Amino acid sequence: MAELLPQLQHICGEANVLFDQDLSAYERDWRGREQGRALCVVRPGSTAEVAAVVKACAAAGVPMVPQGGNTGLVMGSTPDDSGREVVLSLQRMNKVRQMDAANATVTVEAGCLLERLQQVADDAGFLFPLSLASEGSCTLGGNLASNAGGTQVLRYGNTRDLCLGLEVVTAQGEVWHGLSGLRKDNTGLDLRNLFIGSEGTLGVITAATLKLFPKPAAQRTAWAAVPSVQAAVDLLGLSQQQLGSGLTGFEMMGQVALGLVAKHMPQLNIPLWQDAPYGVLLELSDTDSEDHAHAQLERLLEAALTQGCVSDAVVAQSLAQSKELWHVRESISMAQAAEGLNIKHDIALPVSAIPTFVTYTDALLAQQLPGVRMVNFGHLGDGNLHYNVQCPLNTDAAVFLQTHEAQVNQWVYEAVKSFGGTISAEHGIGCLKADTLPHYKDPVALAMMRSIKQALDPKNLMNPGRMLGQG
Amino acid sequence: MAELLPQLQHICGEANVLFDQDLSAYERDWRGREQGRALCVVRPGSTAEVAAVVKACAAAGVPMVPQGGNTGLVMGSTPDDSGREVVLSLQRMNKVRQMDAANATVTVEAGCLLERLQQVADDAGFLFPLSLASEGSCTLGGNLASNAGGTQVLRYGNTRDLCLGLEVVTAQGEVWHGLSGLRKDNTGLDLRNLFIGSEGTLGVITAATLKLFPKPAAQRTAWAAVPSVQAAVDLLGLSQQQLGSGLTGFEMMGQVALGLVAKHMPQLNIPLWQDAPYGVLLELSDTDSEDHAHAQLERLLEAALTQGCVSDAVVAQSLAQSKELWHVRESISMAQAAEGLNIKHDIALPVSAIPTFVTYTDALLAQQLPGVRMVNFGHLGDGNLHYNVQCPLNTDAAVFLQTHEAQVNQWVYEAVKSFGGTISAEHGIGCLKADTLPHYKDPVALAMMRSIKQALDPKNLMNPGRMLGQG
């Protein structure tokens, strides 16, 4: 191991092996929960350098933690506190390798920032639809490794659905040249999807070929007050029926969540929030025109009012108004933070199960923890709720969390499991949920995952302990 | 092994273990290339029976060949001629287990016919978009195991894109309960996509939860004469830009292919085929109305005529006319068969590479085999060509194939490889291409696939030798 640092310096240059300086940007997780300690941070500049780094670490028996923008929410990309793990940062590999307009694809390196790729696509006349709160800091490699979700999944899918091919350095330091602009390719087992979402536990994604989409001719947004979660689900069904794939956003927000926004961001204009227990933000992307989009939304909302799944609604009259509505939705996280700590859950359920799940779990928590406030909002179109639990008014949030978090998690996760849901919809497992996963995952599936991990990384050096635990 | 038959009879009932009768429907491949010989055909009626069958076979060291409708095109679901393999037919497991309209999903067993599922979806007010020539005979389990393509991939993706969850019996006879109606679930490695497209080499898919889509309000079809393959690619880009996800079909057909239809099906009315080297069939699915669809298509074709990528075009005036246009496209296979044997290729390329690939490969084949006729047609929107090679006029097709098939395959596949394409777009590998695959697949990828196969099926009893060869 003593020889490893000089080897890494030889491979990447001295300036790209960091050890005798403040490494907290690489060692501390995004939410600031924990700070690990790395043997060093190595920043290779090419696929060949990544391969050489992996070979050197593997030969030395040193574990590696691949890292992109380090914006993950489950402590999957930071080192433990042993001082034995090498952080393998992909930040220097940030090139856009190829824009292929006629194929509607772009090939980028893993360290390319999501925001930059969005811009590159836009400049070429396309849409790259992945969109996340951290898009100014997160990288495509991290998005792929964690199969990131975001606000456009309803129409365009998760990150895996946007990827056609990968370049990967295996745990042995071999290069799999799997970049591909093909939309059909049935030549063997699906390694691409295996590496996507593998959280760095199987190898290192160094580049990817991604799908681009035509830009819509028009986008229009509407806000609907709905009398219940069931009504929101009914509105979703009606919207999909009438708008098809034109429906590119469907966000549900509970009154408590909107009330926090009203309290902490009084300058924002929140439509109709005091009139109904839930609000829904709908977005239509139209291939025809602004007028057509507007007419389609009006038609939808008239039908919804007639059916009774909407009690009142407004259609944004301009792009600026649309942005204001989205701004309300996106302010919920900050409003929560301003209100104080809460217990967060990134869950998904079959859409059909959500009304009963919410009724059941709301009642359970209200009974067990009187006065508790449910900050319930999320991507209803994907069945994905951020079902967060805020302490009762006039309570110390830190004490509340310390006392109740483990128990609340268990209540929520048990309910999620019994309704056919998942304990991690879009954030992944990392270290944060590695111990929890075995309680909620099918044991046969878990055993297969561990067999695959063992087959591809027999020395257990790629992000060990994350996702699948110590097995 | 002598004890296996009574064991299987005990598990599934005597009537469901076939051995002393004509088994050719199970032993002969769909295109009639070869007839194998099975130890027996076993037809379990439930997941528990499948698991017990697999356990019994595994204990006896007997290889299993999972089989659905046996309509595959690459000899992946028929036994070899050793008389040692058990055909595990899923035909009796054909139930629709659950329709969940509010979640827009349906859960079906592996033996359910595709056509039946289409009907079930339609009856519930939805579209299940997978559509294949063999839909009256093929099963969902087979569609999933081969990741089937078809005519709607452009908009709805391949079979893997339509599936949310699986139930699988592993090679050890354990049941993975992975049925799920979730659109987001980041809890570990992606086993679902690993099993989809695995051609029965890792385990047995027994059931799946599939996505349903809203039915479009209107569908309109147009036919365009285009002056070149490049013009067809330009038209594709323009169509995607103007119609977005409304574009649900984009089929290109060369003049030779259309000429065969004209020759052998003189009753069909083929628009504009004598005027241009290629024809394109476009389909628009619209969420608004017939009138809107018509106007959108007219707008597109006007722009295309102005740009010069279309020389002439017709828009179908009715659903009946639309069907007639599709009928021409779907008659190409039969017209080819009427003309005689030809050398078939199921290839895909980046769309941007197709014009140069066709120019290069057409010229190569014309030079090497003067008079050869290129029957080139396919799903251009997916980059998928059926690039078929018909013998020169007044030549014996059987002799031509015997003399030239291997060499022609090599020329075409080498060209495909050099242009970044694949030798199997939608049909898979099976036995037919298992020996060819290693010449064209990345060796690191192939090694990883074999490691995974070894990890999940260490005794190599699940469809051995198919896809990955004997390793």
mmCIF file of N, CA and C in Angstrom, chain A residues 100 102-103 146-147 153 155 158 160 175-177 182-191 193-194 198 214 240 242-243 245 287-288 292 296 299 348-352 379 382 384 422 424-426 428 437 441-442 444-445 449 452 467, chain B residues 100 102-103 146-147 150 153 155 158 160 175-177 182-191 193-194 198 214 240 242-243 245 287-288 292 296 299 348-352 379 382 384 422 424-426 428 437 441-442 444-445 449 452 467:
data_model
loop_
_atom_site.group_PDB
_atom_site.id
_atom_site.type_symbol
_atom_site.label_atom_id
_atom_site.label_comp_id
_atom_site.label_asym_id
_atom_site.label_seq_id
_atom_site.Cartn_x
_atom_site.Cartn_y
_atom_site.Cartn_z
ATOM 1 N N ASP A 100 -24.455 13.925 -32.036
ATOM 2 C CA ASP A 100 -24.926 13.309 -33.280
ATOM 3 C C ASP A 100 -26.381 13.721 -33.482
ATOM 4 N N ALA A 102 -28.329 13.887 -36.150
ATOM 5 C CA ALA A 102 -29.203 13.044 -36.982
ATOM 6 C C ALA A 102 -29.647 11.793 -36.231
ATOM 7 N N ASN A 103 -28.859 11.367 -35.238
ATOM 8 C CA ASN A 103 -29.241 10.218 -34.425
ATOM 9 C C ASN A 103 -29.916 10.639 -33.126
ATOM 10 N N SER A 146 -26.676 6.433 -9.968
ATOM 11 C CA SER A 146 -27.779 6.419 -9.011
ATOM 12 C C SER A 146 -29.139 6.334 -9.696
ATOM 13 N N ASN A 147 -29.148 6.238 -11.023
ATOM 14 C CA ASN A 147 -30.407 6.228 -11.778
ATOM 15 C C ASN A 147 -31.332 7.345 -11.301
ATOM 16 N N VAL A 153 -39.799 12.640 -15.124
ATOM 17 C CA VAL A 153 -39.841 11.180 -15.264
ATOM 18 C C VAL A 153 -41.148 10.707 -15.891
ATOM 19 N N ARG A 155 -42.886 11.743 -18.246
ATOM 20 C CA ARG A 155 -42.858 11.684 -19.705
ATOM 21 C C ARG A 155 -41.619 10.992 -20.253
ATOM 22 N N ASN A 158 -36.745 7.622 -16.037
ATOM 23 C CA ASN A 158 -35.597 7.833 -15.161
ATOM 24 C C ASN A 158 -34.323 7.903 -16.009
ATOM 25 N N ARG A 160 -32.000 5.892 -16.464
ATOM 26 C CA ARG A 160 -31.716 4.689 -17.278
ATOM 27 C C ARG A 160 -32.445 4.725 -18.607
ATOM 28 N N VAL A 175 -11.472 -2.146 -19.786
ATOM 29 C CA VAL A 175 -12.428 -1.178 -20.331
ATOM 30 C C VAL A 175 -13.474 -1.897 -21.179
ATOM 31 N N TRP A 176 -14.725 -1.733 -20.801
ATOM 32 C CA TRP A 176 -15.826 -2.197 -21.642
ATOM 33 C C TRP A 176 -16.240 -1.038 -22.542
ATOM 34 N N HIS A 177 -16.001 -1.201 -23.828
ATOM 35 C CA HIS A 177 -16.358 -0.169 -24.802
ATOM 36 C C HIS A 177 -17.803 -0.385 -25.233
ATOM 37 N N LEU A 182 -27.408 3.042 -30.422
ATOM 38 C CA LEU A 182 -28.443 2.163 -30.976
ATOM 39 C C LEU A 182 -29.683 2.140 -30.098
ATOM 40 N N ARG A 183 -30.825 2.197 -30.750
ATOM 41 C CA ARG A 183 -32.099 2.107 -30.028
ATOM 42 C C ARG A 183 -32.603 0.673 -29.952
ATOM 43 N N LYS A 184 -31.973 -0.212 -30.670
ATOM 44 C CA LYS A 184 -32.295 -1.644 -30.585
ATOM 45 C C LYS A 184 -30.986 -2.416 -30.647
ATOM 46 N N ASP A 185 -30.786 -3.316 -29.712
ATOM 47 C CA ASP A 185 -29.570 -4.124 -29.730
ATOM 48 C C ASP A 185 -29.772 -5.321 -28.817
ATOM 49 N N ASN A 186 -30.120 -6.460 -29.406
ATOM 50 C CA ASN A 186 -30.364 -7.673 -28.612
ATOM 51 C C ASN A 186 -29.221 -8.655 -28.790
ATOM 52 N N THR A 187 -28.065 -8.285 -28.236
ATOM 53 C CA THR A 187 -26.894 -9.149 -28.364
ATOM 54 C C THR A 187 -26.327 -9.458 -26.981
ATOM 55 N N GLY A 188 -27.088 -10.190 -26.204
ATOM 56 C CA GLY A 188 -26.587 -10.654 -24.912
ATOM 57 C C GLY A 188 -27.234 -9.973 -23.729
ATOM 58 N N LEU A 189 -26.738 -10.297 -22.549
ATOM 59 C CA LEU A 189 -27.312 -9.786 -21.301
ATOM 60 C C LEU A 189 -27.183 -8.269 -21.225
ATOM 61 N N ASP A 190 -28.128 -7.642 -20.556
ATOM 62 C CA ASP A 190 -28.219 -6.187 -20.525
ATOM 63 C C ASP A 190 -27.270 -5.610 -19.471
ATOM 64 N N LEU A 191 -26.024 -5.453 -19.847
ATOM 65 C CA LEU A 191 -25.034 -4.896 -18.923
ATOM 66 C C LEU A 191 -25.265 -3.408 -18.678
ATOM 67 N N ASN A 193 -28.035 -1.640 -18.292
ATOM 68 C CA ASN A 193 -28.939 -1.381 -17.172
ATOM 69 C C ASN A 193 -28.403 -1.934 -15.856
ATOM 70 N N LEU A 194 -27.545 -2.944 -15.936
ATOM 71 C CA LEU A 194 -26.951 -3.465 -14.700
ATOM 72 C C LEU A 194 -26.036 -2.421 -14.061
ATOM 73 N N SER A 198 -26.112 1.061 -10.219
ATOM 74 C CA SER A 198 -25.318 0.146 -9.382
ATOM 75 C C SER A 198 -24.505 0.905 -8.337
ATOM 76 N N PRO A 214 -36.806 16.145 -29.164
ATOM 77 C CA PRO A 214 -37.184 17.431 -29.772
ATOM 78 C C PRO A 214 -37.713 18.382 -28.699
ATOM 79 N N GLN A 240 -53.902 11.879 -18.356
ATOM 80 C CA GLN A 240 -53.161 10.981 -19.248
ATOM 81 C C GLN A 240 -54.008 10.578 -20.436
ATOM 82 N N GLN A 242 -56.445 12.325 -21.802
ATOM 83 C CA GLN A 242 -56.669 13.432 -22.739
ATOM 84 C C GLN A 242 -55.383 13.984 -23.346
ATOM 85 N N LEU A 243 -54.293 13.970 -22.583
ATOM 86 C CA LEU A 243 -53.072 14.633 -23.053
ATOM 87 C C LEU A 243 -51.995 13.652 -23.497
ATOM 88 N N SER A 245 -48.798 11.617 -23.978
ATOM 89 C CA SER A 245 -47.424 11.931 -23.594
ATOM 90 C C SER A 245 -47.180 13.439 -23.559
ATOM 91 N N THR A 287 -46.731 19.894 -29.187
ATOM 92 C CA THR A 287 -45.953 19.959 -30.420
ATOM 93 C C THR A 287 -46.549 20.947 -31.408
ATOM 94 N N ASP A 288 -47.708 21.482 -31.097
ATOM 95 C CA ASP A 288 -48.400 22.350 -32.049
ATOM 96 C C ASP A 288 -48.103 23.832 -31.762
ATOM 97 N N HIS A 292 -52.869 25.994 -28.984
ATOM 98 C CA HIS A 292 -53.359 24.624 -28.909
ATOM 99 C C HIS A 292 -53.170 24.060 -27.505
ATOM 100 N N GLN A 296 -56.114 22.734 -25.039
ATOM 101 C CA GLN A 296 -56.100 21.356 -24.519
ATOM 102 C C GLN A 296 -56.237 21.353 -22.993
ATOM 103 N N ARG A 299 -59.777 22.306 -21.956
ATOM 104 C CA ARG A 299 -60.692 21.175 -22.183
ATOM 105 C C ARG A 299 -60.569 20.166 -21.043
ATOM 106 N N ALA A 348 -42.062 5.276 -3.205
ATOM 107 C CA ALA A 348 -42.963 5.180 -4.359
ATOM 108 C C ALA A 348 -43.931 4.036 -4.130
ATOM 109 N N LEU A 349 -45.110 4.179 -4.667
ATOM 110 C CA LEU A 349 -46.166 3.176 -4.567
ATOM 111 C C LEU A 349 -46.872 3.088 -5.913
ATOM 112 N N PRO A 350 -47.587 1.985 -6.150
ATOM 113 C CA PRO A 350 -48.476 2.016 -7.305
ATOM 114 C C PRO A 350 -49.440 3.186 -7.124
ATOM 115 N N VAL A 351 -49.674 3.939 -8.180
ATOM 116 C CA VAL A 351 -50.519 5.129 -8.064
ATOM 117 C C VAL A 351 -51.882 4.776 -7.453
ATOM 118 N N SER A 352 -52.385 3.612 -7.824
ATOM 119 C CA SER A 352 -53.702 3.186 -7.334
ATOM 120 C C SER A 352 -53.726 2.976 -5.826
ATOM 121 N N HIS A 379 -44.028 13.642 -6.900
ATOM 122 C CA HIS A 379 -44.275 13.365 -8.311
ATOM 123 C C HIS A 379 -45.389 12.320 -8.414
ATOM 124 N N ASP A 382 -45.541 9.661 -11.081
ATOM 125 C CA ASP A 382 -44.634 8.509 -10.980
ATOM 126 C C ASP A 382 -44.922 7.661 -9.746
ATOM 127 N N ASN A 384 -44.433 8.683 -6.813
ATOM 128 C CA ASN A 384 -43.305 9.008 -5.931
ATOM 129 C C ASN A 384 -43.679 10.147 -4.985
ATOM 130 N N THR A 422 -41.893 0.988 -2.445
ATOM 131 C CA THR A 422 -40.455 0.879 -2.269
ATOM 132 C C THR A 422 -39.958 1.951 -1.302
ATOM 133 N N SER A 424 -37.024 3.310 -1.462
ATOM 134 C CA SER A 424 -36.203 4.298 -2.154
ATOM 135 C C SER A 424 -36.653 4.420 -3.597
ATOM 136 N N ALA A 425 -37.310 5.533 -3.914
ATOM 137 C CA ALA A 425 -37.841 5.714 -5.266
ATOM 138 C C ALA A 425 -36.777 6.228 -6.210
ATOM 139 N N GLU A 426 -36.070 7.283 -5.793
ATOM 140 C CA GLU A 426 -35.140 7.897 -6.745
ATOM 141 C C GLU A 426 -33.783 8.234 -6.146
ATOM 142 N N GLY A 428 -31.751 6.112 -4.119
ATOM 143 C CA GLY A 428 -30.829 4.985 -3.984
ATOM 144 C C GLY A 428 -30.664 4.533 -2.544
ATOM 145 N N LEU A 437 -32.266 -2.051 3.791
ATOM 146 C CA LEU A 437 -32.714 -2.735 2.573
ATOM 147 C C LEU A 437 -33.100 -4.202 2.797
ATOM 148 N N LYS A 441 -36.460 -5.923 1.002
ATOM 149 C CA LYS A 441 -36.213 -6.435 -0.351
ATOM 150 C C LYS A 441 -36.416 -7.944 -0.363
ATOM 151 N N ASP A 442 -36.929 -8.431 -1.468
ATOM 152 C CA ASP A 442 -37.098 -9.865 -1.648
ATOM 153 C C ASP A 442 -35.759 -10.582 -1.431
ATOM 154 N N VAL A 444 -34.593 -13.487 -2.329
ATOM 155 C CA VAL A 444 -34.021 -14.142 -3.520
ATOM 156 C C VAL A 444 -33.363 -13.098 -4.418
ATOM 157 N N ALA A 445 -34.004 -11.936 -4.544
ATOM 158 C CA ALA A 445 -33.407 -10.846 -5.324
ATOM 159 C C ALA A 445 -32.090 -10.403 -4.699
ATOM 160 N N MET A 449 -28.370 -10.382 -6.351
ATOM 161 C CA MET A 449 -27.537 -9.172 -6.442
ATOM 162 C C MET A 449 -26.145 -9.433 -5.855
ATOM 163 N N ILE A 452 -24.022 -11.475 -8.174
ATOM 164 C CA ILE A 452 -23.512 -10.693 -9.305
ATOM 165 C C ILE A 452 -22.354 -9.802 -8.847
ATOM 166 N N MET A 467 -24.874 0.010 -0.711
ATOM 167 C CA MET A 467 -26.020 -0.632 -1.352
ATOM 168 C C MET A 467 -26.326 -2.042 -0.807
ATOM 169 N N ASP B 100 -54.865 -3.133 -13.184
ATOM 170 C CA ASP B 100 -54.890 -1.991 -12.256
ATOM 171 C C ASP B 100 -55.016 -0.718 -13.086
ATOM 172 N N ALA B 102 -56.084 2.321 -12.400
ATOM 173 C CA ALA B 102 -55.625 3.597 -11.832
ATOM 174 C C ALA B 102 -54.102 3.710 -11.883
ATOM 175 N N ASN B 103 -53.422 2.563 -11.916
ATOM 176 C CA ASN B 103 -51.959 2.572 -12.021
ATOM 177 C C ASN B 103 -51.500 2.380 -13.467
ATOM 178 N N SER B 146 -36.895 -12.389 -24.991
ATOM 179 C CA SER B 146 -36.151 -11.986 -26.190
ATOM 180 C C SER B 146 -36.142 -10.471 -26.368
ATOM 181 N N ASN B 147 -36.728 -9.732 -25.438
ATOM 182 C CA ASN B 147 -36.835 -8.271 -25.572
ATOM 183 C C ASN B 147 -37.313 -7.897 -26.971
ATOM 184 N N GLY B 150 -40.650 -4.816 -32.801
ATOM 185 C CA GLY B 150 -41.922 -4.622 -33.485
ATOM 186 C C GLY B 150 -42.066 -3.236 -34.067
ATOM 187 N N VAL B 153 -41.837 0.617 -31.619
ATOM 188 C CA VAL B 153 -40.686 0.894 -30.755
ATOM 189 C C VAL B 153 -40.325 2.378 -30.749
ATOM 190 N N ARG B 155 -42.016 4.963 -30.613
ATOM 191 C CA ARG B 155 -42.715 5.751 -29.591
ATOM 192 C C ARG B 155 -42.688 5.087 -28.214
ATOM 193 N N ASN B 158 -38.778 -0.860 -26.729
ATOM 194 C CA ASN B 158 -38.767 -2.311 -26.842
ATOM 195 C C ASN B 158 -39.530 -2.918 -25.662
ATOM 196 N N ARG B 160 -38.573 -4.361 -23.084
ATOM 197 C CA ARG B 160 -38.063 -4.036 -21.742
ATOM 198 C C ARG B 160 -38.613 -2.704 -21.240
ATOM 199 N N VAL B 175 -38.069 -18.734 -6.024
ATOM 200 C CA VAL B 175 -38.939 -17.755 -6.673
ATOM 201 C C VAL B 175 -38.544 -16.341 -6.249
ATOM 202 N N TRP B 176 -38.220 -15.529 -7.227
ATOM 203 C CA TRP B 176 -38.016 -14.095 -6.974
ATOM 204 C C TRP B 176 -39.351 -13.393 -7.212
ATOM 205 N N HIS B 177 -39.917 -12.865 -6.144
ATOM 206 C CA HIS B 177 -41.203 -12.175 -6.242
ATOM 207 C C HIS B 177 -40.927 -10.709 -6.573
ATOM 208 N N LEU B 182 -44.343 -0.305 -9.860
ATOM 209 C CA LEU B 182 -43.662 0.955 -9.547
ATOM 210 C C LEU B 182 -42.938 1.525 -10.753
ATOM 211 N N ARG B 183 -43.066 2.823 -10.928
ATOM 212 C CA ARG B 183 -42.348 3.509 -12.008
ATOM 213 C C ARG B 183 -40.998 4.042 -11.551
ATOM 214 N N LYS B 184 -40.763 4.008 -10.280
ATOM 215 C CA LYS B 184 -39.463 4.398 -9.725
ATOM 216 C C LYS B 184 -39.137 3.430 -8.603
ATOM 217 N N ASP B 185 -37.955 2.867 -8.620
ATOM 218 C CA ASP B 185 -37.559 1.954 -7.547
ATOM 219 C C ASP B 185 -36.048 1.766 -7.615
ATOM 220 N N ASN B 186 -35.337 2.515 -6.782
ATOM 221 C CA ASN B 186 -33.872 2.427 -6.785
ATOM 222 C C ASN B 186 -33.388 1.683 -5.543
ATOM 223 N N THR B 187 -33.658 0.385 -5.519
ATOM 224 C CA THR B 187 -33.257 -0.432 -4.374
ATOM 225 C C THR B 187 -32.426 -1.619 -4.847
ATOM 226 N N GLY B 188 -31.238 -1.313 -5.337
ATOM 227 C CA GLY B 188 -30.318 -2.391 -5.698
ATOM 228 C C GLY B 188 -30.130 -2.560 -7.186
ATOM 229 N N LEU B 189 -29.375 -3.587 -7.548
ATOM 230 C CA LEU B 189 -29.042 -3.837 -8.950
ATOM 231 C C LEU B 189 -30.293 -4.159 -9.762
ATOM 232 N N ASP B 190 -30.273 -3.809 -11.027
ATOM 233 C CA ASP B 190 -31.445 -3.921 -11.884
ATOM 234 C C ASP B 190 -31.597 -5.344 -12.419
ATOM 235 N N LEU B 191 -32.188 -6.202 -11.603
ATOM 236 C CA LEU B 191 -32.392 -7.589 -12.031
ATOM 237 C C LEU B 191 -33.453 -7.698 -13.119
ATOM 238 N N ASN B 193 -34.129 -5.806 -15.750
ATOM 239 C CA ASN B 193 -33.578 -5.698 -17.097
ATOM 240 C C ASN B 193 -32.568 -6.794 -17.406
ATOM 241 N N LEU B 194 -31.948 -7.343 -16.369
ATOM 242 C CA LEU B 194 -31.016 -8.449 -16.609
ATOM 243 C C LEU B 194 -31.755 -9.682 -17.132
ATOM 244 N N SER B 198 -32.678 -12.092 -21.617
ATOM 245 C CA SER B 198 -31.664 -13.107 -21.278
ATOM 246 C C SER B 198 -31.926 -14.437 -21.974
ATOM 247 N N PRO B 214 -52.578 5.336 -22.626
ATOM 248 C CA PRO B 214 -53.870 5.824 -23.106
ATOM 249 C C PRO B 214 -54.001 5.579 -24.606
ATOM 250 N N GLN B 240 -39.778 14.204 -36.231
ATOM 251 C CA GLN B 240 -39.653 14.174 -34.773
ATOM 252 C C GLN B 240 -39.734 15.572 -34.188
ATOM 253 N N GLN B 242 -41.369 18.120 -35.462
ATOM 254 C CA GLN B 242 -42.716 18.693 -35.546
ATOM 255 C C GLN B 242 -43.766 17.884 -34.796
ATOM 256 N N LEU B 243 -43.599 16.566 -34.754
ATOM 257 C CA LEU B 243 -44.657 15.729 -34.179
ATOM 258 C C LEU B 243 -44.302 15.193 -32.798
ATOM 259 N N SER B 245 -43.557 13.025 -29.734
ATOM 260 C CA SER B 245 -43.920 11.636 -29.462
ATOM 261 C C SER B 245 -45.200 11.231 -30.177
ATOM 262 N N THR B 287 -53.548 13.153 -29.698
ATOM 263 C CA THR B 287 -54.406 13.161 -28.514
ATOM 264 C C THR B 287 -55.599 14.086 -28.686
ATOM 265 N N ASP B 288 -55.635 14.816 -29.786
ATOM 266 C CA ASP B 288 -56.692 15.805 -29.975
ATOM 267 C C ASP B 288 -57.841 15.238 -30.812
ATOM 268 N N HIS B 292 -57.183 17.449 -36.276
ATOM 269 C CA HIS B 292 -55.902 17.983 -35.831
ATOM 270 C C HIS B 292 -54.757 17.125 -36.363
ATOM 271 N N GLN B 296 -51.748 18.405 -38.798
ATOM 272 C CA GLN B 296 -50.352 18.270 -38.388
ATOM 273 C C GLN B 296 -49.524 17.564 -39.471
ATOM 274 N N ARG B 299 -49.036 19.843 -42.467
ATOM 275 C CA ARG B 299 -48.019 20.852 -42.178
ATOM 276 C C ARG B 299 -46.624 20.252 -42.316
ATOM 277 N N ALA B 348 -29.146 -3.109 -36.742
ATOM 278 C CA ALA B 348 -29.449 -1.715 -36.373
ATOM 279 C C ALA B 348 -28.165 -0.915 -36.390
ATOM 280 N N LEU B 349 -28.320 0.353 -36.710
ATOM 281 C CA LEU B 349 -27.197 1.294 -36.780
ATOM 282 C C LEU B 349 -27.654 2.623 -36.193
ATOM 283 N N PRO B 350 -26.699 3.469 -35.796
ATOM 284 C CA PRO B 350 -27.123 4.840 -35.498
ATOM 285 C C PRO B 350 -27.796 5.409 -36.745
ATOM 286 N N VAL B 351 -28.903 6.090 -36.575
ATOM 287 C CA VAL B 351 -29.654 6.599 -37.727
ATOM 288 C C VAL B 351 -28.752 7.440 -38.632
ATOM 289 N N SER B 352 -27.865 8.182 -38.015
ATOM 290 C CA SER B 352 -26.977 9.067 -38.778
ATOM 291 C C SER B 352 -26.025 8.300 -39.687
ATOM 292 N N HIS B 379 -37.555 -0.441 -39.820
ATOM 293 C CA HIS B 379 -37.985 0.566 -38.855
ATOM 294 C C HIS B 379 -36.920 1.655 -38.785
ATOM 295 N N ASP B 382 -36.059 3.549 -35.619
ATOM 296 C CA ASP B 382 -35.249 2.866 -34.597
ATOM 297 C C ASP B 382 -33.847 2.546 -35.118
ATOM 298 N N ASN B 384 -33.301 0.435 -37.382
ATOM 299 C CA ASN B 384 -33.364 -1.024 -37.578
ATOM 300 C C ASN B 384 -33.743 -1.360 -39.020
ATOM 301 N N THR B 422 -25.216 -3.151 -34.813
ATOM 302 C CA THR B 422 -25.363 -4.442 -34.146
ATOM 303 C C THR B 422 -25.852 -5.504 -35.122
ATOM 304 N N SER B 424 -27.714 -8.012 -34.240
ATOM 305 C CA SER B 424 -29.067 -8.443 -33.902
ATOM 306 C C SER B 424 -29.808 -7.305 -33.230
ATOM 307 N N ALA B 425 -30.743 -6.715 -33.965
ATOM 308 C CA ALA B 425 -31.465 -5.557 -33.444
ATOM 309 C C ALA B 425 -32.607 -5.991 -32.539
ATOM 310 N N GLU B 426 -33.428 -6.926 -33.040
ATOM 311 C CA GLU B 426 -34.627 -7.260 -32.265
ATOM 312 C C GLU B 426 -34.892 -8.757 -32.156
ATOM 313 N N GLY B 428 -32.536 -11.290 -31.307
ATOM 314 C CA GLY B 428 -31.735 -12.003 -30.316
ATOM 315 C C GLY B 428 -30.659 -12.870 -30.940
ATOM 316 N N LEU B 437 -21.605 -14.200 -32.431
ATOM 317 C CA LEU B 437 -21.556 -13.094 -31.475
ATOM 318 C C LEU B 437 -20.142 -12.727 -31.020
ATOM 319 N N LYS B 441 -18.881 -8.772 -30.604
ATOM 320 C CA LYS B 441 -19.206 -8.183 -29.298
ATOM 321 C C LYS B 441 -17.923 -7.843 -28.574
ATOM 322 N N ASP B 442 -17.961 -6.742 -27.834
ATOM 323 C CA ASP B 442 -16.819 -6.346 -27.020
ATOM 324 C C ASP B 442 -16.411 -7.505 -26.090
ATOM 325 N N VAL B 444 -14.706 -7.642 -23.325
ATOM 326 C CA VAL B 444 -14.893 -7.399 -21.880
ATOM 327 C C VAL B 444 -16.365 -7.583 -21.510
ATOM 328 N N ALA B 445 -17.256 -7.113 -22.382
ATOM 329 C CA ALA B 445 -18.692 -7.313 -22.146
ATOM 330 C C ALA B 445 -19.019 -8.800 -22.128
ATOM 331 N N MET B 449 -20.685 -11.013 -19.140
ATOM 332 C CA MET B 449 -21.919 -11.791 -19.318
ATOM 333 C C MET B 449 -21.710 -13.228 -18.864
ATOM 334 N N ILE B 452 -21.650 -13.510 -15.122
ATOM 335 C CA ILE B 452 -22.994 -13.411 -14.532
ATOM 336 C C ILE B 452 -23.754 -14.719 -14.731
ATOM 337 N N MET B 467 -27.196 -18.165 -26.750
ATOM 338 C CA MET B 467 -26.744 -16.784 -26.564
ATOM 339 C C MET B 467 -25.242 -16.672 -26.313
#
